[in-house]
């Protein structure tokens, strides 16, 4: 990730990251120094994201390509009480719910922020001859 932002095409992007009690919290300053906008989640944000994700699953609005890692991550997760709501938690210390949390926050970011408008390529609409 660091290499991707050190080149001539440095871009500002936003990502959601559950910073509280997270190893990723130690990387925030380094990531910001690369020009990346970091949006920290709160317990409320995480609870909202989990509720929206579960709702999308129950409404059959989500699909995935059958990634074994995501399947394992979903199976390793469980709900835990969080304030007046709930959030994902690991079933045990050996469980890894990283991908479950990532797709939950990615969906939340898409719902809240919408799709980012990308710059059109300088080559869009250009005619090329393949030699």
mmCIF file of N, CA and C in Angstrom:
data_model
loop_
_atom_site.group_PDB
_atom_site.id
_atom_site.type_symbol
_atom_site.label_atom_id
_atom_site.label_comp_id
_atom_site.label_asym_id
_atom_site.label_seq_id
_atom_site.Cartn_x
_atom_site.Cartn_y
_atom_site.Cartn_z
ATOM 1 N N UNK A 1 0.822 -1.185 0.000
ATOM 2 C CA UNK A 1 0.000 0.000 0.000
ATOM 3 C C UNK A 1 0.862 1.243 0.000
ATOM 4 N N UNK A 2 1.918 1.258 0.743
ATOM 5 C CA UNK A 2 2.797 2.417 0.807
ATOM 6 C C UNK A 2 3.378 2.713 -0.566
ATOM 7 N N UNK A 3 3.837 1.694 -1.267
ATOM 8 C CA UNK A 3 4.418 1.886 -2.592
ATOM 9 C C UNK A 3 3.433 2.516 -3.563
ATOM 10 N N UNK A 4 2.158 2.139 -3.444
ATOM 11 C CA UNK A 4 1.152 2.638 -4.367
ATOM 12 C C UNK A 4 0.993 4.152 -4.269
ATOM 13 N N UNK A 5 1.284 4.739 -3.123
ATOM 14 C CA UNK A 5 1.093 6.164 -2.941
ATOM 15 C C UNK A 5 2.394 6.958 -3.036
ATOM 16 N N UNK A 6 3.519 6.288 -3.252
ATOM 17 C CA UNK A 6 4.788 6.984 -3.368
ATOM 18 C C UNK A 6 5.114 7.397 -4.796
ATOM 19 N N UNK A 7 4.358 6.899 -5.754
ATOM 20 C CA UNK A 7 4.635 7.187 -7.155
ATOM 21 C C UNK A 7 4.122 8.552 -7.566
ATOM 22 N N UNK A 8 4.164 8.825 -8.854
ATOM 23 C CA UNK A 8 3.748 10.120 -9.367
ATOM 24 C C UNK A 8 2.235 10.276 -9.389
ATOM 25 N N UNK A 9 1.502 9.217 -9.177
ATOM 26 C CA UNK A 9 0.048 9.281 -9.222
ATOM 27 C C UNK A 9 -0.551 9.263 -7.822
ATOM 28 N N UNK A 10 0.033 10.017 -6.922
ATOM 29 C CA UNK A 10 -0.441 10.068 -5.539
ATOM 30 C C UNK A 10 -1.877 10.587 -5.525
ATOM 31 N N UNK A 11 -2.739 9.872 -4.851
ATOM 32 C CA UNK A 11 -4.151 10.244 -4.831
ATOM 33 C C UNK A 11 -4.655 10.287 -3.402
ATOM 34 N N UNK A 12 -5.663 11.086 -3.186
ATOM 35 C CA UNK A 12 -6.319 11.115 -1.886
ATOM 36 C C UNK A 12 -7.497 10.157 -1.944
ATOM 37 N N UNK A 13 -7.543 9.255 -1.002
ATOM 38 C CA UNK A 13 -8.659 8.328 -0.896
ATOM 39 C C UNK A 13 -9.094 8.278 0.554
ATOM 40 N N UNK A 14 -10.266 7.778 0.760
ATOM 41 C CA UNK A 14 -10.755 7.617 2.129
ATOM 42 C C UNK A 14 -11.007 6.147 2.387
ATOM 43 N N UNK A 15 -10.784 5.722 3.594
ATOM 44 C CA UNK A 15 -11.166 4.374 3.966
ATOM 45 C C UNK A 15 -11.635 4.372 5.401
ATOM 46 N N UNK A 16 -12.478 3.429 5.698
ATOM 47 C CA UNK A 16 -12.969 3.290 7.059
ATOM 48 C C UNK A 16 -12.130 2.248 7.760
ATOM 49 N N UNK A 17 -11.771 2.524 8.967
ATOM 50 C CA UNK A 17 -10.935 1.586 9.702
ATOM 51 C C UNK A 17 -11.348 1.627 11.158
ATOM 52 N N UNK A 18 -11.627 0.484 11.730
ATOM 53 C CA UNK A 18 -11.981 0.450 13.142
ATOM 54 C C UNK A 18 -10.704 0.646 13.945
ATOM 55 N N UNK A 19 -10.441 1.874 14.312
ATOM 56 C CA UNK A 19 -9.181 2.249 14.939
ATOM 57 C C UNK A 19 -9.131 1.851 16.417
ATOM 58 N N UNK A 20 -10.242 1.976 17.118
ATOM 59 C CA UNK A 20 -10.239 1.685 18.544
ATOM 60 C C UNK A 20 -9.715 0.271 18.796
ATOM 61 N N UNK A 21 -8.740 0.164 19.643
ATOM 62 C CA UNK A 21 -8.173 -1.133 20.031
ATOM 63 C C UNK A 21 -7.701 -1.935 18.825
ATOM 64 N N UNK A 22 -7.206 -1.254 17.819
ATOM 65 C CA UNK A 22 -6.805 -1.933 16.593
ATOM 66 C C UNK A 22 -5.319 -1.721 16.329
ATOM 67 N N UNK A 23 -4.660 -2.757 15.813
ATOM 68 C CA UNK A 23 -3.252 -2.626 15.428
ATOM 69 C C UNK A 23 -3.091 -1.616 14.309
ATOM 70 N N UNK A 24 -4.124 -1.452 13.502
ATOM 71 C CA UNK A 24 -4.064 -0.502 12.391
ATOM 72 C C UNK A 24 -3.919 0.938 12.882
ATOM 73 N N UNK A 25 -4.334 1.200 14.106
ATOM 74 C CA UNK A 25 -4.231 2.542 14.661
ATOM 75 C C UNK A 25 -2.809 3.075 14.655
ATOM 76 N N UNK A 26 -1.840 2.196 14.767
ATOM 77 C CA UNK A 26 -0.435 2.600 14.761
ATOM 78 C C UNK A 26 0.013 3.092 13.391
ATOM 79 N N UNK A 27 -0.741 2.782 12.352
ATOM 80 C CA UNK A 27 -0.357 3.149 10.983
ATOM 81 C C UNK A 27 -0.985 4.456 10.506
ATOM 82 N N UNK A 28 -1.919 4.994 11.262
ATOM 83 C CA UNK A 28 -2.683 6.156 10.803
ATOM 84 C C UNK A 28 -1.784 7.314 10.390
ATOM 85 N N UNK A 29 -0.840 7.703 11.223
ATOM 86 C CA UNK A 29 0.009 8.855 10.901
ATOM 87 C C UNK A 29 0.824 8.610 9.635
ATOM 88 N N UNK A 30 1.358 7.404 9.472
ATOM 89 C CA UNK A 30 2.133 7.079 8.273
ATOM 90 C C UNK A 30 1.260 7.139 7.024
ATOM 91 N N UNK A 31 0.057 6.644 7.134
ATOM 92 C CA UNK A 31 -0.862 6.641 5.991
ATOM 93 C C UNK A 31 -1.274 8.068 5.652
ATOM 94 N N UNK A 32 -1.560 8.875 6.654
ATOM 95 C CA UNK A 32 -1.926 10.272 6.416
ATOM 96 C C UNK A 32 -0.773 11.042 5.780
ATOM 97 N N UNK A 33 0.456 10.717 6.165
ATOM 98 C CA UNK A 33 1.634 11.385 5.588
ATOM 99 C C UNK A 33 1.745 11.116 4.091
ATOM 100 N N UNK A 34 1.120 10.042 3.625
ATOM 101 C CA UNK A 34 1.125 9.710 2.200
ATOM 102 C C UNK A 34 0.002 10.416 1.443
ATOM 103 N N UNK A 35 -0.792 11.216 2.147
ATOM 104 C CA UNK A 35 -1.868 11.941 1.495
ATOM 105 C C UNK A 35 -3.195 11.212 1.485
ATOM 106 N N UNK A 36 -3.325 10.202 2.302
ATOM 107 C CA UNK A 36 -4.567 9.438 2.356
ATOM 108 C C UNK A 36 -5.441 10.000 3.465
ATOM 109 N N UNK A 37 -6.701 10.289 3.141
ATOM 110 C CA UNK A 37 -7.650 10.720 4.153
ATOM 111 C C UNK A 37 -8.104 9.498 4.934
ATOM 112 N N UNK A 38 -7.905 9.504 6.234
ATOM 113 C CA UNK A 38 -8.288 8.386 7.076
ATOM 114 C C UNK A 38 -9.540 8.766 7.857
ATOM 115 N N UNK A 39 -10.549 7.965 7.724
ATOM 116 C CA UNK A 39 -11.767 8.192 8.477
ATOM 117 C C UNK A 39 -11.871 7.112 9.538
ATOM 118 N N UNK A 40 -11.827 7.521 10.793
ATOM 119 C CA UNK A 40 -11.873 6.568 11.894
ATOM 120 C C UNK A 40 -13.327 6.240 12.222
ATOM 121 N N UNK A 41 -13.579 4.973 12.463
ATOM 122 C CA UNK A 41 -14.925 4.576 12.860
ATOM 123 C C UNK A 41 -15.066 4.659 14.370
ATOM 124 N N UNK A 42 -16.279 4.854 14.789
ATOM 125 C CA UNK A 42 -16.616 4.848 16.208
ATOM 126 C C UNK A 42 -17.421 3.577 16.484
ATOM 127 N N UNK A 43 -17.710 3.341 17.739
ATOM 128 C CA UNK A 43 -18.539 2.188 18.090
ATOM 129 C C UNK A 43 -19.912 2.307 17.433
ATOM 130 N N UNK A 44 -20.451 3.509 17.383
ATOM 131 C CA UNK A 44 -21.751 3.729 16.753
ATOM 132 C C UNK A 44 -21.689 3.442 15.262
ATOM 133 N N UNK A 45 -20.623 3.919 14.611
ATOM 134 C CA UNK A 45 -20.451 3.663 13.182
ATOM 135 C C UNK A 45 -20.356 2.173 12.910
ATOM 136 N N UNK A 46 -19.590 1.464 13.724
ATOM 137 C CA UNK A 46 -19.438 0.033 13.536
ATOM 138 C C UNK A 46 -20.758 -0.688 13.734
ATOM 139 N N UNK A 47 -21.510 -0.299 14.746
ATOM 140 C CA UNK A 47 -22.819 -0.914 14.984
ATOM 141 C C UNK A 47 -23.759 -0.670 13.808
ATOM 142 N N UNK A 48 -23.761 0.550 13.288
ATOM 143 C CA UNK A 48 -24.600 0.865 12.120
ATOM 144 C C UNK A 48 -24.172 0.049 10.906
ATOM 145 N N UNK A 49 -22.872 -0.066 10.713
ATOM 146 C CA UNK A 49 -22.346 -0.823 9.574
ATOM 147 C C UNK A 49 -22.756 -2.291 9.672
ATOM 148 N N UNK A 50 -22.648 -2.868 10.846
ATOM 149 C CA UNK A 50 -23.022 -4.274 11.043
ATOM 150 C C UNK A 50 -24.514 -4.480 10.791
ATOM 151 N N UNK A 51 -25.332 -3.574 11.316
ATOM 152 C CA UNK A 51 -26.781 -3.688 11.114
ATOM 153 C C UNK A 51 -27.140 -3.582 9.635
ATOM 154 N N UNK A 52 -26.512 -2.646 8.924
ATOM 155 C CA UNK A 52 -26.780 -2.498 7.489
ATOM 156 C C UNK A 52 -26.317 -3.718 6.710
ATOM 157 N N UNK A 53 -25.162 -4.252 7.085
ATOM 158 C CA UNK A 53 -24.636 -5.429 6.397
ATOM 159 C C UNK A 53 -25.584 -6.610 6.583
ATOM 160 N N UNK A 54 -25.994 -6.864 7.827
ATOM 161 C CA UNK A 54 -26.885 -7.985 8.095
ATOM 162 C C UNK A 54 -28.221 -7.801 7.382
ATOM 163 N N UNK A 55 -28.718 -6.585 7.353
ATOM 164 C CA UNK A 55 -29.955 -6.301 6.642
ATOM 165 C C UNK A 55 -29.808 -6.612 5.149
ATOM 166 N N UNK A 56 -28.683 -6.216 4.560
ATOM 167 C CA UNK A 56 -28.442 -6.493 3.141
ATOM 168 C C UNK A 56 -28.349 -7.993 2.886
ATOM 169 N N UNK A 57 -27.741 -8.725 3.809
ATOM 170 C CA UNK A 57 -27.665 -10.183 3.680
ATOM 171 C C UNK A 57 -29.062 -10.786 3.759
ATOM 172 N N UNK A 58 -29.839 -10.370 4.754
ATOM 173 C CA UNK A 58 -31.193 -10.910 4.940
ATOM 174 C C UNK A 58 -32.129 -10.570 3.794
ATOM 175 N N UNK A 59 -31.889 -9.444 3.141
ATOM 176 C CA UNK A 59 -32.706 -9.020 2.002
ATOM 177 C C UNK A 59 -32.168 -9.577 0.678
ATOM 178 N N UNK A 60 -31.150 -10.432 0.762
ATOM 179 C CA UNK A 60 -30.540 -11.064 -0.417
ATOM 180 C C UNK A 60 -30.009 -10.024 -1.413
ATOM 181 N N UNK A 61 -29.397 -8.958 -0.864
ATOM 182 C CA UNK A 61 -28.872 -7.871 -1.685
ATOM 183 C C UNK A 61 -27.369 -7.945 -1.904
ATOM 184 N N UNK A 62 -26.708 -8.940 -1.306
ATOM 185 C CA UNK A 62 -25.255 -9.058 -1.428
ATOM 186 C C UNK A 62 -24.882 -10.374 -2.090
ATOM 187 N N UNK A 63 -23.800 -10.329 -2.830
ATOM 188 C CA UNK A 63 -23.225 -11.526 -3.437
ATOM 189 C C UNK A 63 -21.715 -11.452 -3.250
ATOM 190 N N UNK A 64 -21.082 -12.611 -3.211
ATOM 191 C CA UNK A 64 -19.621 -12.630 -3.237
ATOM 192 C C UNK A 64 -19.187 -13.792 -4.103
ATOM 193 N N UNK A 65 -17.961 -13.732 -4.544
ATOM 194 C CA UNK A 65 -17.448 -14.696 -5.508
ATOM 195 C C UNK A 65 -17.024 -16.025 -4.914
ATOM 196 N N UNK A 66 -17.406 -16.309 -3.697
ATOM 197 C CA UNK A 66 -17.066 -17.595 -3.100
ATOM 198 C C UNK A 66 -15.673 -17.653 -2.511
ATOM 199 N N UNK A 67 -15.128 -16.521 -2.143
ATOM 200 C CA UNK A 67 -13.795 -16.474 -1.545
ATOM 201 C C UNK A 67 -13.755 -17.347 -0.289
ATOM 202 N N UNK A 68 -12.855 -18.352 -0.262
ATOM 203 C CA UNK A 68 -12.757 -19.198 0.931
ATOM 204 C C UNK A 68 -12.382 -18.403 2.181
ATOM 205 N N UNK A 69 -11.550 -17.372 2.013
ATOM 206 C CA UNK A 69 -11.129 -16.563 3.164
ATOM 207 C C UNK A 69 -12.319 -15.807 3.757
ATOM 208 N N UNK A 70 -13.172 -15.271 2.891
ATOM 209 C CA UNK A 70 -14.354 -14.560 3.390
ATOM 210 C C UNK A 70 -15.316 -15.537 4.053
ATOM 211 N N UNK A 71 -15.488 -16.702 3.459
ATOM 212 C CA UNK A 71 -16.369 -17.705 4.063
ATOM 213 C C UNK A 71 -15.879 -18.099 5.454
ATOM 214 N N UNK A 72 -14.574 -18.313 5.595
ATOM 215 C CA UNK A 72 -14.009 -18.654 6.902
ATOM 216 C C UNK A 72 -14.204 -17.513 7.897
ATOM 217 N N UNK A 73 -14.016 -16.289 7.414
ATOM 218 C CA UNK A 73 -14.151 -15.116 8.267
ATOM 219 C C UNK A 73 -15.588 -14.964 8.765
ATOM 220 N N UNK A 74 -16.562 -15.199 7.878
ATOM 221 C CA UNK A 74 -17.966 -15.113 8.276
ATOM 222 C C UNK A 74 -18.283 -16.185 9.317
ATOM 223 N N UNK A 75 -17.781 -17.385 9.086
ATOM 224 C CA UNK A 75 -18.024 -18.484 10.037
ATOM 225 C C UNK A 75 -17.340 -18.240 11.382
ATOM 226 N N UNK A 76 -16.279 -17.469 11.394
ATOM 227 C CA UNK A 76 -15.536 -17.195 12.623
ATOM 228 C C UNK A 76 -16.149 -16.057 13.423
ATOM 229 N N UNK A 77 -17.132 -15.371 12.848
ATOM 230 C CA UNK A 77 -17.715 -14.221 13.516
ATOM 231 C C UNK A 77 -18.960 -14.549 14.312
ATOM 232 N N UNK A 78 -19.226 -13.676 15.256
ATOM 233 C CA UNK A 78 -20.453 -13.749 16.042
ATOM 234 C C UNK A 78 -20.813 -12.320 16.438
ATOM 235 N N UNK A 79 -22.027 -12.141 16.880
ATOM 236 C CA UNK A 79 -22.458 -10.818 17.335
ATOM 237 C C UNK A 79 -22.072 -10.633 18.799
ATOM 238 N N UNK A 80 -21.676 -9.408 19.132
ATOM 239 C CA UNK A 80 -21.424 -9.059 20.531
ATOM 240 C C UNK A 80 -22.196 -7.795 20.848
ATOM 241 N N UNK A 81 -22.597 -7.649 22.081
ATOM 242 C CA UNK A 81 -23.313 -6.444 22.495
ATOM 243 C C UNK A 81 -22.393 -5.242 22.392
ATOM 244 N N UNK A 82 -22.937 -4.156 21.888
ATOM 245 C CA UNK A 82 -22.196 -2.914 21.750
ATOM 246 C C UNK A 82 -23.173 -1.772 21.992
ATOM 247 N N UNK A 83 -23.054 -1.152 23.152
ATOM 248 C CA UNK A 83 -23.987 -0.109 23.560
ATOM 249 C C UNK A 83 -25.402 -0.667 23.486
ATOM 250 N N UNK A 84 -26.290 -0.028 22.739
ATOM 251 C CA UNK A 84 -27.661 -0.534 22.591
ATOM 252 C C UNK A 84 -27.822 -1.341 21.311
ATOM 253 N N UNK A 85 -26.717 -1.745 20.725
ATOM 254 C CA UNK A 85 -26.752 -2.457 19.465
ATOM 255 C C UNK A 85 -25.807 -3.645 19.530
ATOM 256 N N UNK A 86 -25.170 -3.963 18.402
ATOM 257 C CA UNK A 86 -24.239 -5.087 18.354
ATOM 258 C C UNK A 86 -23.198 -4.817 17.265
ATOM 259 N N UNK A 87 -22.126 -5.585 17.316
ATOM 260 C CA UNK A 87 -21.078 -5.528 16.299
ATOM 261 C C UNK A 87 -20.449 -6.912 16.190
ATOM 262 N N UNK A 88 -19.646 -7.092 15.158
ATOM 263 C CA UNK A 88 -18.978 -8.379 14.970
ATOM 264 C C UNK A 88 -17.930 -8.607 16.048
ATOM 265 N N UNK A 89 -17.736 -9.859 16.390
ATOM 266 C CA UNK A 89 -16.696 -10.268 17.322
ATOM 267 C C UNK A 89 -16.210 -11.640 16.877
ATOM 268 N N UNK A 90 -15.046 -12.027 17.387
ATOM 269 C CA UNK A 90 -14.502 -13.355 17.083
ATOM 270 C C UNK A 90 -15.130 -14.388 17.995
ATOM 271 N N UNK A 91 -15.329 -15.608 17.459
ATOM 272 C CA UNK A 91 -15.850 -16.688 18.288
ATOM 273 C C UNK A 91 -14.845 -17.094 19.350
ATOM 274 N N UNK A 92 -13.549 -17.013 19.006
ATOM 275 C CA UNK A 92 -12.483 -17.336 19.958
ATOM 276 C C UNK A 92 -11.224 -16.594 19.534
ATOM 277 N N UNK A 93 -10.183 -16.693 20.319
ATOM 278 C CA UNK A 93 -8.941 -15.943 20.062
ATOM 279 C C UNK A 93 -8.277 -16.323 18.748
ATOM 280 N N UNK A 94 -8.480 -17.542 18.293
ATOM 281 C CA UNK A 94 -7.850 -18.009 17.055
ATOM 282 C C UNK A 94 -8.638 -17.592 15.813
ATOM 283 N N UNK A 95 -9.842 -17.095 15.992
ATOM 284 C CA UNK A 95 -10.688 -16.707 14.868
ATOM 285 C C UNK A 95 -10.195 -15.420 14.216
ATOM 286 N N UNK A 96 -10.363 -15.347 12.898
ATOM 287 C CA UNK A 96 -9.981 -14.151 12.147
ATOM 288 C C UNK A 96 -11.206 -13.625 11.412
ATOM 289 N N UNK A 97 -11.707 -12.472 11.849
ATOM 290 C CA UNK A 97 -12.875 -11.878 11.210
ATOM 291 C C UNK A 97 -12.499 -10.641 10.387
ATOM 292 N N UNK A 98 -11.239 -10.545 10.044
ATOM 293 C CA UNK A 98 -10.749 -9.379 9.313
ATOM 294 C C UNK A 98 -11.547 -9.119 8.046
ATOM 295 N N UNK A 99 -11.754 -10.152 7.245
ATOM 296 C CA UNK A 99 -12.466 -9.953 5.978
ATOM 297 C C UNK A 99 -13.938 -9.616 6.202
ATOM 298 N N UNK A 100 -14.560 -10.204 7.207
ATOM 299 C CA UNK A 100 -15.953 -9.882 7.530
ATOM 300 C C UNK A 100 -16.075 -8.412 7.903
ATOM 301 N N UNK A 101 -15.176 -7.935 8.744
ATOM 302 C CA UNK A 101 -15.197 -6.523 9.135
ATOM 303 C C UNK A 101 -14.905 -5.636 7.922
ATOM 304 N N UNK A 102 -13.973 -6.046 7.071
ATOM 305 C CA UNK A 102 -13.620 -5.246 5.894
ATOM 306 C C UNK A 102 -14.802 -5.091 4.943
ATOM 307 N N UNK A 103 -15.503 -6.183 4.648
ATOM 308 C CA UNK A 103 -16.634 -6.060 3.714
ATOM 309 C C UNK A 103 -17.795 -5.320 4.370
ATOM 310 N N UNK A 104 -17.934 -5.451 5.685
ATOM 311 C CA UNK A 104 -18.977 -4.715 6.398
ATOM 312 C C UNK A 104 -18.721 -3.219 6.303
ATOM 313 N N UNK A 105 -17.486 -2.803 6.561
ATOM 314 C CA UNK A 105 -17.150 -1.377 6.496
ATOM 315 C C UNK A 105 -17.128 -0.863 5.059
ATOM 316 N N UNK A 106 -16.751 -1.719 4.112
ATOM 317 C CA UNK A 106 -16.773 -1.307 2.705
ATOM 318 C C UNK A 106 -18.201 -1.019 2.262
ATOM 319 N N UNK A 107 -19.136 -1.883 2.613
ATOM 320 C CA UNK A 107 -20.539 -1.645 2.268
ATOM 321 C C UNK A 107 -21.042 -0.383 2.947
ATOM 322 N N UNK A 108 -20.695 -0.213 4.208
ATOM 323 C CA UNK A 108 -21.115 0.987 4.937
ATOM 324 C C UNK A 108 -20.573 2.255 4.260
ATOM 325 N N UNK A 109 -19.303 2.217 3.891
ATOM 326 C CA UNK A 109 -18.709 3.370 3.205
ATOM 327 C C UNK A 109 -19.398 3.663 1.890
ATOM 328 N N UNK A 110 -19.762 2.633 1.156
ATOM 329 C CA UNK A 110 -20.461 2.810 -0.120
ATOM 330 C C UNK A 110 -21.836 3.431 0.105
ATOM 331 N N UNK A 111 -22.539 2.947 1.124
ATOM 332 C CA UNK A 111 -23.870 3.487 1.406
ATOM 333 C C UNK A 111 -23.790 4.940 1.866
ATOM 334 N N UNK A 112 -22.853 5.240 2.763
ATOM 335 C CA UNK A 112 -22.752 6.583 3.339
ATOM 336 C C UNK A 112 -22.103 7.580 2.373
ATOM 337 N N UNK A 113 -21.022 7.176 1.724
ATOM 338 C CA UNK A 113 -20.250 8.090 0.878
ATOM 339 C C UNK A 113 -20.627 8.013 -0.596
ATOM 340 N N UNK A 114 -21.201 6.901 -1.013
ATOM 341 C CA UNK A 114 -21.500 6.712 -2.429
ATOM 342 C C UNK A 114 -20.240 6.326 -3.184
ATOM 343 N N UNK A 115 -20.403 6.113 -4.459
ATOM 344 C CA UNK A 115 -19.258 5.765 -5.302
ATOM 345 C C UNK A 115 -18.429 7.012 -5.588
ATOM 346 N N UNK A 116 -17.115 6.845 -5.579
ATOM 347 C CA UNK A 116 -16.241 7.963 -5.906
ATOM 348 C C UNK A 116 -16.236 8.172 -7.415
ATOM 349 N N UNK A 117 -16.289 9.417 -7.802
ATOM 350 C CA UNK A 117 -16.185 9.738 -9.217
ATOM 351 C C UNK A 117 -14.711 9.680 -9.580
ATOM 352 N N UNK A 118 -14.390 8.892 -10.568
ATOM 353 C CA UNK A 118 -12.994 8.772 -10.975
ATOM 354 C C UNK A 118 -12.741 9.641 -12.194
ATOM 355 N N UNK A 119 -11.508 10.083 -12.293
ATOM 356 C CA UNK A 119 -11.117 10.873 -13.445
ATOM 357 C C UNK A 119 -11.125 10.003 -14.679
ATOM 358 N N UNK A 120 -11.570 10.587 -15.769
ATOM 359 C CA UNK A 120 -11.575 9.846 -17.021
ATOM 360 C C UNK A 120 -10.142 9.711 -17.523
ATOM 361 N N UNK A 121 -9.839 8.570 -18.045
ATOM 362 C CA UNK A 121 -8.512 8.306 -18.576
ATOM 363 C C UNK A 121 -8.213 9.219 -19.746
ATOM 364 N N UNK A 122 -6.968 9.619 -19.869
ATOM 365 C CA UNK A 122 -6.539 10.427 -21.012
ATOM 366 C C UNK A 122 -6.699 9.651 -22.313
ATOM 367 N N UNK A 123 -6.801 8.337 -22.206
ATOM 368 C CA UNK A 123 -6.918 7.492 -23.392
ATOM 369 C C UNK A 123 -8.362 7.148 -23.744
ATOM 370 N N UNK A 124 -9.330 7.583 -22.924
ATOM 371 C CA UNK A 124 -10.726 7.290 -23.222
ATOM 372 C C UNK A 124 -11.118 7.875 -24.568
ATOM 373 N N UNK A 125 -11.763 7.070 -25.357
ATOM 374 C CA UNK A 125 -12.243 7.542 -26.649
ATOM 375 C C UNK A 125 -11.168 7.588 -27.715
ATOM 376 N N UNK A 126 -9.908 7.357 -27.349
ATOM 377 C CA UNK A 126 -8.828 7.391 -28.332
ATOM 378 C C UNK A 126 -8.830 6.102 -29.145
ATOM 379 N N UNK A 127 -8.450 6.245 -30.379
ATOM 380 C CA UNK A 127 -8.346 5.050 -31.228
ATOM 381 C C UNK A 127 -6.920 4.555 -31.190
ATOM 382 N N UNK A 128 -6.775 3.251 -31.060
ATOM 383 C CA UNK A 128 -5.453 2.628 -31.005
ATOM 384 C C UNK A 128 -5.329 1.606 -32.106
ATOM 385 N N UNK A 129 -4.141 1.487 -32.597
ATOM 386 C CA UNK A 129 -3.827 0.431 -33.548
ATOM 387 C C UNK A 129 -2.853 -0.511 -32.859
ATOM 388 N N UNK A 130 -3.228 -1.772 -32.795
ATOM 389 C CA UNK A 130 -2.366 -2.773 -32.167
ATOM 390 C C UNK A 130 -1.434 -3.324 -33.230
ATOM 391 N N UNK A 131 -0.144 -3.211 -32.971
ATOM 392 C CA UNK A 131 0.833 -3.712 -33.933
ATOM 393 C C UNK A 131 1.321 -5.072 -33.551
#
